[in-house]
Coordinates of C-alpha atoms in Angstrom, one line a residue:
M125 CA 0.1 0.1 0.0
A126 CA 1.0 3.8 -0.3
A127 CA 1.9 3.9 3.4
T128 CA 4.7 1.4 3.0
G129 CA 5.4 0.6 -1.0
S130 CA 5.3 4.1 -2.6
K131 CA 6.9 6.3 -0.2
P132 CA 10.6 7.0 -0.6
A133 CA 12.7 5.8 1.9
A134 CA 14.1 9.3 2.7
A135 CA 10.7 10.1 3.3
G136 CA 10.4 7.5 6.0
D137 CA 13.7 8.3 7.3
D138 CA 12.8 12.2 7.9
L139 CA 9.6 11.1 9.6
L140 CA 11.2 8.6 11.8
K141 CA 13.5 11.6 13.1
I142 CA 10.6 13.3 14.5
T143 CA 8.9 10.4 16.3
N144 CA 10.2 8.8 19.3
F145 CA 10.2 5.5 17.8
T146 CA 13.3 3.0 17.0
R147 CA 13.5 1.8 13.3
P148 CA 11.9 -1.5 14.1
E149 CA 9.0 0.1 16.1
F150 CA 8.6 2.8 13.3
D151 CA 8.4 0.0 10.5
L152 CA 5.9 -2.1 12.8
I153 CA 3.7 0.9 12.9
S154 CA 4.1 1.5 9.4
R155 CA 2.6 -2.2 8.8
H156 CA -0.1 -1.5 11.5
F157 CA -1.2 1.3 9.2
A158 CA -1.1 -0.8 6.1
D159 CA -3.4 -3.4 7.7
L160 CA -5.9 -0.7 9.1
A161 CA -6.3 1.4 6.2
Q162 CA -9.0 1.6 3.8
Q163 CA -8.5 1.5 -0.2
N164 CA -7.9 5.4 0.1
D165 CA -4.7 4.5 2.1
K166 CA -6.4 6.2 5.3
I167 CA -7.9 4.9 8.6
D168 CA -11.5 6.1 9.0
R169 CA -13.2 7.0 12.5
S170 CA -14.9 3.5 12.8
R171 CA -11.9 1.5 12.3
F172 CA -9.8 3.7 14.4
R173 CA -12.1 3.8 17.2
D174 CA -12.2 -0.2 17.0
V175 CA -8.4 -0.1 17.7
L176 CA -8.7 2.2 20.5
A177 CA -11.2 0.0 22.3
D178 CA -9.9 -3.5 21.6
T179 CA -6.3 -3.1 21.6
F180 CA -5.9 0.1 24.1
G181 CA -9.0 -0.2 26.3
V182 CA -10.2 3.3 25.5
D183 CA -13.7 2.9 25.4
D184 CA -15.5 6.0 26.3
S185 CA -17.3 7.0 23.1
L186 CA -16.6 11.0 23.8
L187 CA -12.9 10.4 24.5
M188 CA -12.5 8.2 21.5
D189 CA -13.7 10.7 19.3
R190 CA -11.5 13.2 21.0
V191 CA -8.5 11.1 20.3
F192 CA -9.4 10.7 16.8
R193 CA -9.7 14.4 16.1
C194 CA -6.1 14.7 17.9
F195 CA -4.3 12.2 15.3
D196 CA -6.8 13.9 12.2
L197 CA -4.4 17.0 12.2
D198 CA -6.2 17.9 8.9
A199 CA -9.8 17.5 10.0
D200 CA -10.7 15.5 7.0
N201 CA -12.5 12.9 9.1
Y202 CA -9.6 10.4 8.0
I203 CA -6.3 9.6 9.6
A204 CA -3.4 9.3 6.7
Y205 CA -0.2 7.9 7.3
E206 CA 2.0 10.5 8.6
E207 CA -1.0 11.6 10.9
F208 CA -1.0 7.9 12.0
V209 CA 2.7 7.5 12.5
K210 CA 3.0 11.1 14.6
G211 CA -0.1 10.3 16.7
M212 CA 1.2 7.1 17.5
S213 CA 4.6 8.5 18.6
V214 CA 2.8 10.4 21.2
F215 CA 0.1 8.0 22.1
L216 CA 2.4 5.2 22.6
K217 CA 5.9 6.7 23.3
G218 CA 5.2 10.5 24.3
K219 CA 7.5 12.5 26.0
P220 CA 5.9 13.9 29.2
E221 CA 5.5 17.2 27.8
E222 CA 3.7 15.5 24.7
R223 CA 1.5 13.4 26.8
I224 CA 0.7 16.5 29.0
K225 CA -0.4 18.6 25.9
F226 CA -2.3 15.4 24.3
C227 CA -4.4 14.9 27.3
F228 CA -5.2 18.7 27.5
R229 CA -6.3 18.6 23.7
V230 CA -8.4 15.5 24.1
Y231 CA -10.3 16.9 27.1
D232 CA -10.6 20.5 25.4
L233 CA -13.8 19.4 24.0
N234 CA -14.7 22.3 21.8
G235 CA -11.2 23.1 20.9
D236 CA -11.0 26.6 22.7
R237 CA -7.9 26.0 24.6
Y238 CA -9.7 25.5 27.7
I239 CA -11.2 22.8 29.7
S240 CA -14.4 24.8 30.9
K241 CA -16.6 23.7 34.0
E242 CA -19.2 22.4 31.5
E243 CA -16.9 20.2 29.6
M244 CA -15.6 18.8 33.1
F245 CA -19.3 17.9 34.1
Q246 CA -19.8 16.4 30.7
M247 CA -16.5 14.0 31.1
L248 CA -17.2 13.2 34.7
K249 CA -20.9 12.4 34.3
N250 CA -20.0 9.9 31.7
S251 CA -17.4 8.5 34.2
L252 CA -19.9 7.8 37.0
V253 CA -22.5 5.5 37.4
R254 CA -25.8 7.0 37.5
G255 CA -29.1 6.0 38.6
A256 CA -31.2 9.1 38.7
E257 CA -30.8 12.7 37.0
E258 CA -30.6 14.0 40.5
D259 CA -27.3 12.7 40.6
E260 CA -26.1 15.4 38.6
D261 CA -25.8 17.4 41.7
G262 CA -23.2 15.0 43.0
V263 CA -21.3 15.4 39.8
K264 CA -21.0 19.3 40.2
D265 CA -19.6 18.8 43.3
L266 CA -16.8 16.8 41.8
V267 CA -16.3 19.1 39.3
D268 CA -16.0 22.2 41.9
L269 CA -13.5 19.8 43.5
V270 CA -11.2 19.2 40.7
L271 CA -11.4 22.8 39.1
K272 CA -9.9 24.0 42.6
K273 CA -6.8 21.7 41.8
L274 CA -6.4 22.3 38.3
D275 CA -7.3 26.1 38.0
E276 CA -4.2 27.5 39.0
D277 CA -5.2 31.3 38.2
R278 CA -8.6 31.0 39.4
D279 CA -10.5 32.2 36.4
G280 CA -13.0 29.6 36.5
R281 CA -11.4 27.3 33.7
V282 CA -8.6 25.3 33.0
S283 CA -6.0 26.6 30.6
E284 CA -2.9 24.7 29.0
A285 CA -0.8 26.3 31.5
D286 CA -3.0 25.6 34.6
W287 CA -3.1 22.3 33.4
T288 CA 0.8 22.0 32.7
G289 CA 1.2 23.2 36.0
A290 CA -1.5 20.9 38.0
I291 CA 0.5 17.8 36.0
A292 CA 3.9 18.7 37.1
K293 CA 3.2 18.9 40.8
E294 CA 0.9 15.4 40.3
H295 CA 1.7 13.7 37.2
L296 CA -1.3 11.1 37.8
L297 CA -3.8 13.6 37.4
L298 CA -3.0 13.4 33.7
E299 CA -6.0 11.3 33.0
A300 CA -8.3 12.7 35.6
F301 CA -11.4 13.0 33.3
G302 CA -11.1 9.6 31.7
N303 CA -8.8 7.0 29.9
C304 CA -7.3 8.5 27.0
L305 CA -3.8 6.7 26.8
P306 CA -2.9 3.0 26.7
S307 CA -1.3 1.4 29.6
P308 CA 2.4 0.6 29.4
K309 CA 1.6 -3.1 28.9
A310 CA -0.9 -2.4 25.9
A311 CA 1.8 0.0 24.4
E312 CA 4.3 -2.3 24.5
R313 CA 2.1 -5.3 22.9
Y314 CA 1.4 -3.0 20.1
L315 CA 5.0 -2.5 19.4
N316 CA 6.3 -5.8 20.4
P317 CA 3.4 -8.4 19.7
N318 CA 5.7 -11.1 20.1
P319 CA 7.9 -10.5 23.3
P320 CA 10.5 -13.5 24.5
N321 CA 9.1 -13.1 27.9
T322 CA 5.8 -12.0 29.5
A323 CA 6.2 -9.4 32.4
P324 CA 3.8 -9.1 35.0
E325 CA 0.8 -6.8 34.6
P326 CA 1.7 -3.3 36.1
P327 CA -0.8 -1.8 38.5
S328 CA -4.0 -0.3 36.6
K329 CA -4.0 3.2 36.1
A330 CA -7.3 3.4 38.0
A331 CA -5.2 2.0 41.1
A332 CA -2.6 4.3 40.5
T333 CA -4.5 7.4 40.2
I334 CA -6.7 6.5 43.1
S335 CA -3.5 6.3 45.2
A336 CA -2.2 9.7 43.9
L337 CA -5.3 11.5 44.3
S338 CA -6.8 10.2 47.5
H339 CA -5.4 13.3 49.4
M340 CA -7.4 15.7 47.2
H341 CA -10.3 15.5 49.5
Q342 CA -8.2 16.0 52.8
Q343 CA -9.2 19.8 52.9
H344 CA -12.8 19.0 51.8
P345 CA -15.6 17.3 53.8
Q346 CA -16.1 13.5 52.3
P347 CA -19.5 13.1 50.8
P348 CA -21.5 10.1 52.0
Y349 CA -21.2 8.3 48.6
Q350 CA -22.3 4.7 48.3
F351 CA -20.1 1.9 46.8
H352 CA -20.5 -0.6 43.9
P353 CA -18.1 -2.6 42.0
S354 CA -18.1 -1.3 38.5
H355 CA -15.9 -0.6 35.3
H356 CA -12.2 0.7 36.1
Q357 CA -12.8 4.1 34.5
R358 CA -15.6 5.0 36.3
E359 CA -13.8 3.7 39.4
R360 CA -10.6 5.7 38.9
T361 CA -12.6 9.0 38.4
A362 CA -15.1 8.8 41.0
N363 CA -13.2 7.2 43.8
T364 CA -10.0 9.4 43.2
M365 CA -12.2 12.7 43.5
A366 CA -13.7 11.5 46.6
G367 CA -10.6 10.4 48.4
V368 CA -11.5 7.0 48.3
P369 CA -8.4 4.8 49.7
L370 CA -6.4 2.5 47.1
G371 CA -8.0 -0.8 46.5
A372 CA -11.5 0.4 47.9
P373 CA -14.6 -0.1 45.9
Q374 CA -16.0 2.2 43.3
V375 CA -17.8 5.4 44.2
V376 CA -21.4 5.7 43.1
V377 CA -23.1 8.8 43.3
T378 CA -26.6 8.4 44.1
Q379 CA -29.9 10.2 44.4
Q380 CA -29.9 10.0 48.2
T381 CA -26.5 11.0 48.9
A382 CA -25.8 13.5 45.8
G383 CA -25.1 17.0 47.2
K384 CA -24.8 16.2 50.9
R385 CA -22.0 16.8 53.4
T386 CA -21.4 15.1 56.5

């Protein structure tokens, strides 16, 4: 396909230099693209969403679309070869500053260079187990809590500078609004599908984020949330914002408890 066969070697070498890949990784990413690309040598939204969900565990519909937009640099609703290679360089092996910027772009839902309270509400609402419309009051409480941690200039919204400063203080805030990056193990498997030895699975990002963010609630009264086991992404967002200790079951905001304080 054009992704691998018709591009001059020099062009591939130039692209390799601006990525974080080794030569073998770069060649493998090119083969992955060739497998995924349709007859127009591009990857459509549906195929890319399947890869995000099935291979990398990014399964929130809203965030899958935002990740797609971050790859689709020319906004033509397809991911071309160069877009795929550059995007995967950050997605799989991004430097800290690249990952911070990537997550900010994902969470900036309308692309205005700010994460607003409304956008936080939408993402956190998607991440929580909900039983009734009244549960939205509990989500609003969580938005207020996380905004205080991220909004360093106190203007009521989170700029990229606010975001970068907050992540510098606590890196595991990076995916506070939902899973938009692969786990190290998933990234490793994509870049090395046939490893000689299988290493133990590292702790989940959900558990790591719960541990890192549990201190967030120390300066605020703890809401009387109920608990229920559920999806790891919902566990990460709700438990960390409520200050639940590592290993505890997930927070569920309920109609009876939303908006109340002890």
